[in-house]
Every structure is written in C-alpha cells, then in structure tokens.
C-alpha cells in the first residue's frame, strides 16, 4: 500500500514585505499630479470656451483643442508601447499584482465600451470625410488617432491593470497621469459636444443649420458655410450615428480613467497576498438564487425601454402640448415607481446587513477607495439638479399635476441615491462570504494536511494537531475515506441573508442600467418641462443641466459595476 507522504500542520509564516527603495515617494506623485493638473486645466479651458459662440477664441479653440488632444493621445500611445516593452524585458519590473484592481467584469465592460467607441470613430471619419474640401485636416486626423488610442489603451489595461510596477517609478507615474488626463480631456470634449447638441435640439428645434455650422466652424477653410451642407443620406447616417454613440465613448473614458488611477496608486507598492482575498468570477451568476431580483429587474428594464421609446416619439415628433404633457406624466410615473422600489430595497438591504456576521474588510484597497469616492462624488451632480428643481417647483405657479410629479421625482432621486450609496459602500467593505457548511472539529483539522492514495489508507483523525498514525489512539475515531472526501467537497449552503443580498444587488443592477439608458439616449425632461427653464432662464438652467447631468449619468454606470462586485 502507498505510504503517507506528509501529515501535520505547517505553521503559517507570512512573508516579510520588502522595503521600498524609493527615497521620496510623495515627491514623485506630486510631480505627476502637477503635470496632470496643468494639462487638465488647459483642456478644460479650451473645451469650455468652445461651448459659447460669442467668445472671441471660438474660431480657433476647437482647432487647438483637437490638436492638443491628438498630440496627447500620440504621446500616450508611445508611452504605452515603451511600458509594455520595458516591463516584459525586465524580470523585476512587476514583483506583485493587486488582486482587487481591474476585475474581469470591469475589463469586460471596458472592452464593450471600446468597441462602440471604435464604431463611433468610424462614423466620425466617414462624416468628416464628406467635407474634406472645406475642413482642416485635424478634423479627420483626430478620430483616426482616437481609434488607435482606444485600441492600444484597451489592450494595455486588459493585460496591465493589476500591475504594481517597481522600475522607472517617476516616468511610470507621469505616463499614467498623462493617460488619465488624456481620457478626462476626451471625456470633457465628448460631453460638451453631446450636451450642446442635445440642448440645441431640445430648445431650438429649428436650429439644425446653426448646430451644423457650430460643429464645423473652427475647421472651415472657407467662410461660406453653404459649401459644407450635409445633403446625402449616408452623410446623415454618419452624423446621427456618432451622436448616438457618444454615451459609450463617454463611459469608456471614465472607466479607463478609474483603472489608470488605480495603477498610478499601485506604482512602487508591495502587497502581502496573505491579507488579500482574491475574487474570481466563476460564471455562477444565476445559481443559488430565487430569481426574484432578476425577474423584477428585467420587468423594470423592459418597461423603461418602452417608456423611453414612447417618450422620444411623443416629445420630438408631436407639436401638441397635450402629447408632451402625457409623455412627461408617463416618464415621471415610471421613474417614481422605479426610484421608490429601489429606495425600499436599499433600506431592506441595509437592515439585512445588521444581521450579517461577516467582518468589515479593513485592508488597504485603492480600488475600493476610488469606488467609494466616485459614488459619492458623482451623486453630487444629480443632487444639484434635484435641489434646483425643488426650489423652482416650490417657488413657481401654477402647481399642477406635472409639478407635483416633478417634485416627487426630485425628492425620490435624492433619497434613492443616498440609500443606494449606503448599501453599496457597506457591501464593498464587507469581507467575502465565508462558507456556511459546518464542519466538526475533526474535519477542520484535516485542512492543511497532505496525503496520497486515499483509497489505500485508513485515516484516523486526531483530536490534537499531532501526526496521524495508522493505529487507533485514544480519543480518536475512524472515518471512512470516501465519507471524508464527500464531506469536504459537498456543496456549501448559502444562508438566507446572502441570498436576499444577491437578489437586492441584481434588482438594483438592472434598474440602474435603465436609469443610465434613459438620460444617456435622449430623455431630458429638464428641458421638456418648462418650470425650471422659466424660473432660471435660458442661460442658467441649460448650464446647470449640462454640467451636472453627465455626473449623474456616470453615477448609474459606476453603480452597476459596484453592484456587480457586491453581488459576486
């Protein structure tokens, strides 16, 4: 018969964390931050000045903005190639990896948004190619460089998101900050273009030619705008197509910025993997569930898509005020029901957490810290819009049914963001769920033991940690090896608290998806309802919405990613 190879408990010796060779870590970070701040302010200045037609620099700022973004993207592409080649040739470049950074569902979402961003760039290239005779070359070069940038950066983040780099520390920090700033600048440019387009289409539906001239004004070689009319059908397809794909490009830039920031925090970092729990997606998303959260979430999602389609048709195609009021009433009622259910579910989840026996995870985790900061910061955008709406509704007359629905919608939006943030943040700080299958004391001692050919060996389980012997000792009892293996490999039971938390997470995830889709693809009751517009004026209220709404849209998609992590 085979002999026992080794038995007994090995004492756990945590490896000593090597000391960092960097003399002044904060100095390298400070320099890279200053570089990012100056570039971000320059890009923000050019983007914001281009949004106002009466500013004198408008004729030139779009050209300089596109030129600046093109140069930044080319520098980032060169640096990414340098990083990938340099780290692959140096065996000590990456001594450890952050298991929390760049989870597979986040990288998968990044690839999905990257694909739509590439399609958008193709539409842009086709659209601007129709006017190559009256446009400067930068208008066509920019989407080409952006497509290459998206492809290279997506590959870079897929393979390197978990890296903790230990070579060329200051150069790496500056390169990562330049990458982050470039993504934020592209995001600001896309948000401005989309917001101006939506605002003009909502407020001035007869301004199609003016919008077109605004978009092309900086790049025209000729002063005659009539030479650049978009008359062909394929040109209209390209024009409308890339505007509809802007939300995906916006989310891609923000996702990439978040992942690059975590990489920047991990530069020069040493990680003790014994204190880190590794999360692996095992494609068991719909096992051990009652399907209640999935079914309710799908009902909300499908209903929301129907409401969005009807809303867009009635608001944009009908000139009758009654049709517009019906569309607003339908939109507000759906959102009130959805936000009310989400608020109640979040409160229920927070109550369940009070009975959860899992400990809080207090280990250092830059990814979680960033997730919490983004959730809290992005929610401020929707908070601002809601509070401005509340003040306008209360102070305005008459107080009709639409105003009452709008007020309820604004109040529930504040409540839902608050309760959902509490639920998500507490879920992110909980330890991973422990196995609930109860082993007796004899079976627990078997973990960490090594044996061979279990069918040929009669195992006897000791009461203490002493080495197992083939003979029977006092205080021990024999156990059939097949029963032992069955007990160790039996499916672990999931307690009711964990099941309900998974149902809540899935329902909130699907609900946040539809609440992202509706404003991202055209539903803007802030402009269709005249209460706030009449109260704040044509200049102030569009500025408030255009600044705050992009953060509210980003909040929904970031909440989806965080809820998926809580669910798994």
Coordinates of C-alpha atoms in Angstrom, one line a residue:
X1 CA 0.0 0.0 0.0
X2 CA 1.0 3.6 -0.5
X3 CA 2.5 5.4 2.4
X4 CA 1.5 8.7 3.8
X5 CA 3.7 11.4 2.3
X6 CA 3.3 14.1 4.9
X7 CA 0.9 14.9 7.7
X8 CA 0.8 17.6 10.2
X9 CA 0.2 21.3 10.4
X10 CA 2.7 23.7 8.9
X11 CA 2.9 26.9 10.8
X12 CA 1.9 30.0 8.8
X13 CA 4.9 32.3 8.2
X14 CA 3.8 35.5 6.5
X15 CA 6.4 36.6 4.1
X16 CA 8.2 39.8 5.1
X17 CA 7.3 42.7 2.8
X18 CA 10.4 44.1 1.1
X19 CA 11.2 47.6 1.9
X20 CA 10.7 50.2 -0.9
X21 CA 13.9 51.5 -2.5
X22 CA 12.2 54.8 -3.3
X23 CA 13.7 57.8 -1.4
X24 CA 10.7 60.1 -1.6
X25 CA 7.5 58.5 -2.8
X26 CA 5.3 61.6 -2.3
X27 CA 7.7 63.7 -4.4
X28 CA 7.2 61.5 -7.5
X29 CA 3.5 61.5 -7.0
X30 CA 3.4 65.3 -6.5
X31 CA 5.3 66.0 -9.8
X32 CA 3.0 63.7 -11.8
X33 CA -0.1 65.3 -10.2
X34 CA 1.1 68.8 -11.1
X35 CA 1.6 67.7 -14.7
X36 CA -1.9 66.3 -14.8
X37 CA -3.4 69.4 -13.3
X38 CA -1.9 71.8 -15.8
X39 CA -2.9 69.7 -18.8
X40 CA -6.4 69.2 -17.4
X41 CA -6.9 73.0 -16.8
X42 CA -5.6 73.8 -20.3
X43 CA -8.0 71.2 -21.9
X44 CA -10.9 72.4 -19.7
X45 CA -10.3 76.0 -20.7
X46 CA -10.4 75.1 -24.4
X47 CA -13.5 72.9 -24.1
X48 CA -15.5 75.4 -22.0
X49 CA -14.6 78.4 -24.2
X50 CA -15.7 76.4 -27.3
X51 CA -19.1 75.9 -25.8
X52 CA -20.0 79.6 -26.1
X53 CA -20.4 81.0 -29.6
X54 CA -19.8 84.7 -28.7
X55 CA -16.4 84.1 -27.2
X56 CA -13.7 85.6 -29.4
X57 CA -11.5 82.5 -29.4
X58 CA -14.2 80.3 -30.7
X59 CA -12.9 80.4 -34.2
X60 CA -9.6 78.8 -33.1
X61 CA -10.1 77.0 -29.9
X62 CA -11.7 73.8 -31.4
X63 CA -8.7 73.5 -33.7
X64 CA -6.3 73.9 -30.8
X65 CA -8.3 71.5 -28.6
X66 CA -8.3 68.8 -31.3
X67 CA -4.6 69.4 -32.0
X68 CA -3.8 69.2 -28.2
X69 CA -5.9 66.0 -27.7
X70 CA -4.3 64.4 -30.8
X71 CA -0.7 65.2 -29.6
X72 CA -1.6 63.9 -26.1
X73 CA -3.0 60.7 -27.4
X74 CA 0.0 60.1 -29.6
X75 CA 2.4 60.6 -26.6
X76 CA 0.3 58.2 -24.6
X77 CA 0.4 55.6 -27.3
X78 CA 4.2 55.8 -27.5
X79 CA 4.5 55.6 -23.7
X80 CA 2.2 52.6 -23.5
X81 CA 4.4 50.8 -26.1
X82 CA 7.5 51.8 -24.0
X83 CA 5.8 50.5 -20.8
X84 CA 4.8 47.1 -22.3
X85 CA 8.2 46.5 -23.9
X86 CA 10.1 47.7 -20.8
X87 CA 8.2 45.6 -18.3
X88 CA 8.4 42.5 -20.5
X89 CA 12.2 42.7 -20.7
X90 CA 12.8 43.4 -17.0
X91 CA 12.1 40.4 -14.8
X92 CA 12.0 42.6 -11.6
X93 CA 9.6 45.2 -13.1
X94 CA 6.4 43.7 -11.6
X95 CA 7.1 42.0 -8.3
X96 CA 3.4 41.6 -7.3
X97 CA -0.1 42.3 -8.6
X98 CA -3.1 43.9 -6.9
X99 CA -5.9 41.2 -6.9
X100 CA -8.6 43.9 -6.4
X101 CA -7.6 46.1 -9.4
X102 CA -9.1 45.5 -12.8
X103 CA -11.6 42.7 -12.1
X104 CA -12.7 40.8 -15.1
X105 CA -16.2 42.3 -15.2
X106 CA -14.7 45.8 -15.2
X107 CA -12.3 45.0 -18.0
X108 CA -15.1 43.3 -19.9
X109 CA -17.2 46.4 -19.7
X110 CA -14.2 48.4 -20.9
X111 CA -13.9 46.3 -24.0
X112 CA -17.7 46.6 -24.7
X113 CA -17.5 50.4 -24.5
X114 CA -14.3 50.4 -26.5
X115 CA -16.0 48.5 -29.4
X116 CA -18.8 51.1 -29.6
X117 CA -16.2 53.9 -29.3
X118 CA -14.4 52.5 -32.3
X119 CA -17.7 52.3 -34.3
X120 CA -18.2 56.0 -33.3
X121 CA -14.8 56.9 -34.7
X122 CA -15.6 55.1 -37.9
X123 CA -18.8 57.2 -38.2
X124 CA -16.9 60.4 -37.5
X125 CA -14.3 59.6 -40.1
X126 CA -17.0 58.9 -42.7
X127 CA -18.9 62.0 -41.7
X128 CA -15.9 64.5 -41.8
X129 CA -14.6 62.8 -44.9
X130 CA -17.6 64.2 -46.8
X131 CA -16.3 67.7 -46.2
X132 CA -12.6 67.3 -46.7
X133 CA -12.6 70.2 -49.1
X134 CA -13.7 72.7 -46.5
X135 CA -12.3 71.2 -43.3
X136 CA -8.9 71.4 -41.8
X137 CA -7.0 68.1 -41.7
X138 CA -7.1 67.9 -37.9
X139 CA -10.9 67.1 -38.1
X140 CA -10.2 63.9 -39.9
X141 CA -6.9 63.0 -38.2
X142 CA -8.4 63.3 -34.7
X143 CA -10.9 60.4 -35.0
X144 CA -8.2 58.2 -36.7
X145 CA -5.8 58.8 -33.8
X146 CA -8.5 58.3 -31.3
X147 CA -9.4 54.9 -32.7
X148 CA -5.7 53.8 -32.4
X149 CA -5.6 55.2 -28.9
X150 CA -8.7 53.3 -27.8
X151 CA -7.4 50.0 -29.2
X152 CA -3.9 50.4 -27.7
X153 CA -5.2 51.6 -24.3
X154 CA -7.8 48.8 -24.1
X155 CA -5.1 46.2 -24.6
X156 CA -2.8 47.9 -22.1
X157 CA -5.5 48.0 -19.4
X158 CA -6.5 44.4 -20.1
X159 CA -3.0 43.0 -19.5
X160 CA -1.6 45.5 -17.0
X161 CA -4.4 46.8 -14.8
X162 CA -3.2 44.7 -11.8
X163 CA 0.5 45.7 -12.1
X164 CA 2.5 47.0 -9.2
X165 CA 5.5 48.5 -11.1
X166 CA 8.9 48.8 -9.5
X167 CA 11.0 50.2 -12.3
X168 CA 11.1 53.7 -13.8
X169 CA 8.8 54.9 -11.0
X170 CA 8.6 58.6 -11.7
X171 CA 8.4 58.0 -15.5
X172 CA 5.6 55.5 -15.0
X173 CA 3.7 57.8 -12.7
X174 CA 3.9 60.7 -15.2
X175 CA 2.9 58.4 -18.0
X176 CA -0.1 57.1 -16.1
X177 CA -1.1 60.6 -15.1
X178 CA -0.8 61.8 -18.7
X179 CA -3.0 58.8 -19.8
X180 CA -5.6 59.7 -17.1
X181 CA -5.6 63.4 -18.1
X182 CA -6.0 62.5 -21.8
X183 CA -9.0 60.3 -21.0
X184 CA -10.6 63.1 -18.9
X185 CA -9.9 65.7 -21.7
X186 CA -11.5 63.4 -24.3
X187 CA -14.4 62.9 -21.8
X188 CA -14.9 66.7 -21.4
X189 CA -14.8 67.2 -25.2
X190 CA -17.4 64.5 -25.8
X191 CA -19.7 65.7 -23.0
X192 CA -19.6 69.2 -24.3
X193 CA -20.4 68.2 -27.9
X194 CA -23.2 65.9 -26.8
X195 CA -24.7 68.4 -24.3
X196 CA -24.7 71.3 -26.8
X197 CA -26.2 69.0 -29.4
X198 CA -29.0 67.9 -27.1
X199 CA -29.6 71.4 -25.7
X200 CA -30.0 72.9 -29.2
X201 CA -32.2 70.0 -30.3
X202 CA -34.5 70.4 -27.3
X203 CA -34.6 74.2 -27.0
X204 CA -34.2 75.3 -30.6
X205 CA -35.6 72.6 -32.9
X206 CA -35.3 74.9 -35.9
X207 CA -31.6 75.5 -35.4
X208 CA -30.3 72.5 -37.4
X209 CA -28.2 74.6 -39.7
X210 CA -26.8 76.6 -36.9
X211 CA -25.8 73.5 -35.0
X212 CA -24.1 72.2 -38.1
X213 CA -22.2 75.4 -38.6
X214 CA -21.2 75.4 -34.9
X215 CA -19.7 72.0 -35.1
X216 CA -17.7 72.8 -38.3
X217 CA -16.9 76.5 -37.7
X218 CA -13.4 76.1 -36.4
X219 CA -12.3 73.7 -39.1
X220 CA -13.6 75.5 -42.2
X221 CA -11.2 76.8 -44.7
X222 CA -13.9 78.8 -46.4
X223 CA -16.1 81.4 -44.8
X224 CA -19.1 80.1 -46.7
X225 CA -21.0 77.5 -44.6
X226 CA -23.2 76.5 -47.5
X227 CA -20.3 74.6 -49.1
X228 CA -20.5 72.1 -46.2
X229 CA -24.1 71.1 -46.3
X230 CA -24.8 67.5 -45.4
X231 CA -27.3 66.6 -48.1
X232 CA -26.6 62.9 -48.9
X233 CA -28.3 60.1 -47.0
X234 CA -25.1 58.4 -46.0
X235 CA -23.8 61.7 -44.5
X236 CA -27.0 61.9 -42.4
X237 CA -26.5 58.3 -41.2
X238 CA -22.9 59.1 -40.1
X239 CA -23.9 62.4 -38.5
X240 CA -26.7 60.9 -36.4
X241 CA -24.8 57.7 -35.7
X242 CA -21.8 59.1 -34.0
X243 CA -24.0 61.3 -31.8
X244 CA -26.0 58.3 -30.6
X245 CA -22.7 56.5 -29.8
X246 CA -21.3 59.3 -27.7
X247 CA -22.6 57.8 -24.4
X248 CA -20.5 54.7 -24.9
X249 CA -17.4 56.8 -25.6
X250 CA -18.1 58.9 -22.5
X251 CA -18.3 55.9 -20.3
X252 CA -15.2 54.4 -21.8
X253 CA -13.1 57.4 -21.0
X254 CA -14.3 57.4 -17.4
X255 CA -13.8 53.6 -16.9
X256 CA -10.3 53.9 -18.3
X257 CA -9.5 56.9 -16.1
X258 CA -10.6 55.0 -13.0
X259 CA -8.4 51.9 -13.9
X260 CA -5.4 54.1 -14.7
X261 CA -5.7 55.9 -11.4
X262 CA -5.6 52.6 -9.5
X263 CA -2.5 51.7 -11.5
X264 CA -0.9 55.0 -10.5
X265 CA -1.7 54.3 -6.9
X266 CA 0.0 50.9 -7.2
X267 CA 3.3 52.2 -8.6
X268 CA 6.0 51.1 -6.2
X269 CA 3.6 49.3 -3.9
X270 CA 4.3 45.9 -2.2
X271 CA 1.4 43.7 -1.4
X272 CA 1.1 40.9 1.2
X273 CA -1.2 38.5 -0.7
X274 CA -1.9 36.6 2.5
X275 CA -4.1 39.5 3.6
X276 CA -5.8 39.8 0.3
X277 CA -8.9 37.9 -0.8
X278 CA -8.9 37.1 -4.4
X279 CA -12.3 37.3 -6.2
X280 CA -12.7 35.2 -9.2
X281 CA -15.7 35.3 -11.5
X282 CA -16.9 31.7 -11.9
X283 CA -19.9 32.1 -14.2
X284 CA -22.3 31.3 -11.4
X285 CA -24.2 34.5 -11.6
X286 CA -27.6 32.9 -11.5
X287 CA -27.1 29.9 -9.2
X288 CA -28.4 29.7 -5.7
X289 CA -30.9 32.5 -6.3
X290 CA -34.7 32.8 -6.1
X291 CA -34.7 34.7 -9.4
X292 CA -37.0 37.4 -7.8
X293 CA -34.4 40.2 -8.2
X294 CA -33.6 39.2 -11.8
X295 CA -37.3 39.0 -12.9
X296 CA -38.3 42.3 -11.3
X297 CA -35.2 43.9 -12.7
X298 CA -35.9 42.7 -16.2
X299 CA -39.5 43.9 -15.9
X300 CA -38.2 47.4 -14.9
X301 CA -35.6 47.3 -17.7
X302 CA -38.1 46.3 -20.5
X303 CA -40.8 48.7 -19.2
X304 CA -38.2 51.5 -19.1
X305 CA -37.2 50.9 -22.7
X306 CA -40.8 51.1 -23.8
X307 CA -41.3 54.3 -21.8
X308 CA -38.2 55.8 -23.4
X309 CA -39.3 55.0 -27.0
X310 CA -42.8 56.4 -26.4
X311 CA -41.4 59.5 -24.7
X312 CA -39.0 60.3 -27.5
X313 CA -41.7 59.8 -30.2
X314 CA -44.3 61.9 -28.4
X315 CA -41.9 64.7 -27.4
X316 CA -39.9 65.0 -30.6
X317 CA -42.4 64.3 -33.3
X318 CA -45.6 65.9 -31.9
X319 CA -46.1 69.7 -31.6
X320 CA -49.3 69.3 -29.4
X321 CA -48.8 70.4 -25.8
X322 CA -51.2 67.6 -24.6
X323 CA -49.0 64.9 -26.1
X324 CA -46.0 66.5 -24.4
X325 CA -47.7 66.5 -21.1
X326 CA -48.8 62.9 -21.5
X327 CA -45.1 61.9 -22.2
X328 CA -43.9 63.8 -19.2
X329 CA -46.6 62.3 -17.0
X330 CA -45.6 58.8 -18.2
X331 CA -41.9 59.4 -17.7
X332 CA -42.4 60.8 -14.1
X333 CA -44.7 58.0 -13.0
X334 CA -42.3 55.3 -14.3
X335 CA -39.3 56.9 -12.5
X336 CA -41.3 57.5 -9.3
X337 CA -42.3 53.8 -9.2
X338 CA -38.7 52.7 -10.0
X339 CA -37.0 55.0 -7.6
X340 CA -39.4 54.2 -4.8
X341 CA -38.9 50.4 -5.2
X342 CA -35.1 50.9 -5.4
X343 CA -35.2 53.0 -2.2
X344 CA -37.2 50.4 -0.3
X345 CA -35.0 47.6 -1.5
X346 CA -31.8 49.5 -0.4
X347 CA -33.3 50.2 3.0
X348 CA -34.1 46.4 3.3
X349 CA -30.6 45.5 2.3
X350 CA -29.1 47.9 4.9
X351 CA -31.3 46.2 7.5
X352 CA -30.1 42.7 6.4
X353 CA -26.5 43.9 6.9
X354 CA -27.3 44.5 10.5
X355 CA -27.7 40.7 10.9
X356 CA -24.8 39.8 8.7
X357 CA -22.0 38.1 10.6
X358 CA -19.3 39.0 8.2
X359 CA -16.5 41.2 9.5
X360 CA -15.5 44.5 7.9
X361 CA -12.6 44.4 5.5
X362 CA -10.1 47.0 6.8
X363 CA -7.2 46.2 4.5
X364 CA -5.7 48.8 2.2
X365 CA -7.6 48.7 -1.1
X366 CA -7.1 51.6 -3.6
X367 CA -9.8 50.2 -5.9
X368 CA -12.4 50.3 -3.2
X369 CA -11.4 53.7 -2.0
X370 CA -11.8 55.0 -5.6
X371 CA -15.1 53.3 -6.0
X372 CA -16.5 55.0 -2.9
X373 CA -15.1 58.4 -3.8
X374 CA -16.6 58.1 -7.3
X375 CA -20.0 57.1 -6.0
X376 CA -20.1 59.9 -3.5
X377 CA -18.8 62.5 -6.0
X378 CA -20.8 61.5 -9.0
X379 CA -24.0 61.6 -6.9
X380 CA -23.5 65.3 -6.3
X381 CA -24.4 66.0 -9.9
X382 CA -27.9 64.6 -9.5
X383 CA -28.3 66.1 -6.1
X384 CA -27.6 69.5 -7.5
X385 CA -30.2 69.1 -10.3
X386 CA -32.8 67.8 -7.9
X387 CA -32.3 70.6 -5.4
X388 CA -32.5 73.3 -8.2
X389 CA -35.7 71.6 -9.4
X390 CA -37.2 71.6 -5.9
X391 CA -36.6 75.3 -5.4
X392 CA -38.0 76.1 -8.9
X393 CA -41.2 74.0 -8.4
X394 CA -42.0 75.3 -4.9
X395 CA -41.5 78.9 -5.9
X396 CA -43.3 78.7 -9.2
X397 CA -47.0 78.8 -10.1
X398 CA -49.3 77.2 -11.1
X399 CA -48.9 74.0 -9.1
X400 CA -50.5 71.4 -11.4
X401 CA -50.2 67.6 -11.6
X402 CA -46.9 67.8 -13.6
X403 CA -45.3 70.0 -11.0
X404 CA -46.4 67.6 -8.2
X405 CA -44.9 64.6 -10.2
X406 CA -41.7 66.5 -10.8
X407 CA -41.4 67.4 -7.2
X408 CA -41.9 63.8 -6.1
X409 CA -39.4 62.7 -8.7
X410 CA -36.8 65.1 -7.5
X411 CA -37.2 64.1 -3.8
X412 CA -37.1 60.4 -4.6
X413 CA -34.0 60.9 -6.7
X414 CA -32.2 62.4 -3.7
X415 CA -33.5 59.6 -1.4
X416 CA -32.6 56.8 -3.8
X417 CA -29.0 58.0 -4.3
X418 CA -28.5 58.3 -0.6
X419 CA -29.9 54.8 0.3
X420 CA -28.1 53.1 -2.6
X421 CA -24.8 54.7 -1.7
X422 CA -25.1 53.4 1.9
X423 CA -26.0 49.9 0.7
X424 CA -23.2 49.7 -1.9
X425 CA -20.5 51.2 0.3
X426 CA -21.3 48.8 3.2
X427 CA -21.3 45.9 0.8
X428 CA -17.9 46.8 -0.7
X429 CA -16.4 47.0 2.9
X430 CA -17.7 43.5 3.9
X431 CA -15.4 40.5 4.0
X432 CA -16.0 37.9 1.3
X433 CA -18.7 35.4 2.4
X434 CA -17.4 32.5 4.3
X435 CA -18.6 29.0 3.7
X436 CA -21.6 28.2 5.8
X437 CA -21.2 24.5 5.8
X438 CA -20.4 23.5 9.4
X439 CA -17.5 21.0 9.8
X440 CA -17.0 19.3 13.1
X441 CA -13.7 19.7 14.9
X442 CA -12.2 16.5 13.5
X443 CA -12.9 17.6 9.8
X444 CA -11.4 21.1 10.4
X445 CA -8.1 19.5 11.4
X446 CA -7.8 17.9 8.0
X447 CA -7.3 21.3 6.2
X448 CA -3.6 21.8 5.5
X449 CA -2.8 18.1 5.6
X450 CA -1.3 16.2 2.7
X451 CA -1.9 12.6 1.9
X452 CA -1.7 10.2 -1.1
X453 CA -3.9 7.4 -2.4
X454 CA -6.7 7.9 0.0
X455 CA -8.4 4.7 -1.1
X456 CA -5.5 2.6 0.2
X457 CA -5.0 4.4 3.5
X458 CA -7.3 4.2 6.6
X459 CA -7.3 7.7 8.0
X460 CA -7.8 8.3 11.7
X461 CA -8.5 11.9 12.7
X462 CA -6.7 13.1 15.8
X463 CA -8.1 15.4 18.5
X464 CA -5.0 17.5 18.5
X465 CA -2.6 18.6 15.8
X466 CA -0.4 15.6 16.2
X467 CA 0.7 13.5 13.3
X468 CA -1.8 10.9 12.2
X469 CA -0.9 7.2 12.9
X470 CA -2.3 4.1 11.3
X471 CA -3.0 2.6 14.7
X472 CA -6.0 3.6 16.8
X473 CA -5.3 6.0 19.5
X474 CA -7.3 7.1 22.5
X475 CA -9.8 9.9 21.8
X476 CA -9.9 9.2 18.0
X477 CA -12.4 7.5 15.9
X478 CA -12.0 6.0 12.4
X479 CA -13.6 7.7 9.4
X480 CA -14.3 6.2 6.0
X481 CA -12.1 8.0 3.4
X482 CA -15.0 8.2 0.9
X483 CA -17.2 9.9 3.5
X484 CA -14.4 12.3 4.4
X485 CA -13.9 13.3 0.7
X486 CA -17.7 13.7 0.3
X487 CA -18.0 15.9 3.3
X488 CA -15.1 18.2 2.1
X489 CA -16.5 18.5 -1.4
X490 CA -20.2 18.8 -0.6
X491 CA -21.9 22.0 -1.9
X492 CA -21.8 24.7 0.6
X493 CA -25.1 26.1 1.8
X494 CA -25.9 29.7 1.4
X495 CA -27.7 31.4 4.3
X496 CA -30.8 33.4 3.7
X497 CA -29.0 36.7 4.3
X498 CA -26.6 36.1 1.5
X499 CA -29.4 35.1 -0.9
X500 CA -31.5 38.2 -0.2
X501 CA -28.5 40.4 -0.6
X502 CA -27.8 38.9 -4.0
X503 CA -31.4 39.4 -5.1
X504 CA -31.3 43.0 -4.0
X505 CA -28.0 43.6 -5.8
X506 CA -29.3 42.1 -9.1
X507 CA -32.5 44.1 -8.9
X508 CA -30.6 47.4 -8.3
X509 CA -28.1 46.5 -11.1
X510 CA -30.8 46.1 -13.7
X511 CA -32.7 49.2 -12.5
X512 CA -29.5 51.3 -12.7
X513 CA -28.9 50.1 -16.3
X514 CA -32.3 51.5 -17.4
X515 CA -31.8 54.7 -15.4
X516 CA -28.5 55.1 -17.3
X517 CA -30.0 54.4 -20.7
X518 CA -32.9 56.9 -20.4
X519 CA -30.9 60.1 -19.9
X520 CA -27.9 58.9 -22.0
X521 CA -30.0 58.4 -25.1
X522 CA -32.2 61.4 -25.2
X523 CA -34.7 61.6 -22.3
X524 CA -34.2 65.1 -20.9
X525 CA -37.3 66.2 -19.0
X526 CA -35.2 69.0 -17.6
X527 CA -35.7 70.8 -21.0
X528 CA -39.1 69.4 -21.9
X529 CA -40.7 70.6 -18.6
X530 CA -40.7 74.4 -18.7
X531 CA -40.9 75.0 -15.0
X532 CA -37.2 75.1 -14.3
X533 CA -36.4 76.8 -17.6
X534 CA -38.8 79.7 -17.0
X535 CA -37.6 80.1 -13.4
X536 CA -33.8 80.1 -14.0
X537 CA -33.7 81.4 -17.6
X538 CA -32.4 80.1 -20.9
X539 CA -28.8 80.5 -20.0
X540 CA -28.5 79.4 -16.4
X541 CA -30.7 76.3 -16.4
X542 CA -29.0 74.6 -19.5
X543 CA -25.6 75.4 -17.9
X544 CA -26.7 73.6 -14.7
X545 CA -28.0 70.6 -16.5
X546 CA -25.1 70.3 -18.9
X547 CA -22.6 70.4 -16.1
X548 CA -24.4 68.2 -13.5
X549 CA -26.2 65.6 -15.7
X550 CA -23.0 63.9 -17.1
X551 CA -22.0 63.1 -13.5
X552 CA -25.5 61.7 -12.8
X553 CA -25.2 59.5 -15.9
X554 CA -21.8 58.3 -14.9
X555 CA -23.1 57.5 -11.4
X556 CA -25.5 55.0 -12.8
X557 CA -22.9 53.0 -14.8
X558 CA -20.4 53.1 -11.9
X559 CA -23.2 51.9 -9.6
X560 CA -23.7 49.0 -12.0
X561 CA -20.0 48.0 -11.7
X562 CA -20.0 48.3 -7.9
X563 CA -23.3 46.3 -7.5
X564 CA -21.8 43.5 -9.7
X565 CA -18.9 43.3 -7.3
X566 CA -21.2 43.3 -4.3
X567 CA -23.3 40.6 -6.0
X568 CA -20.4 38.3 -6.7

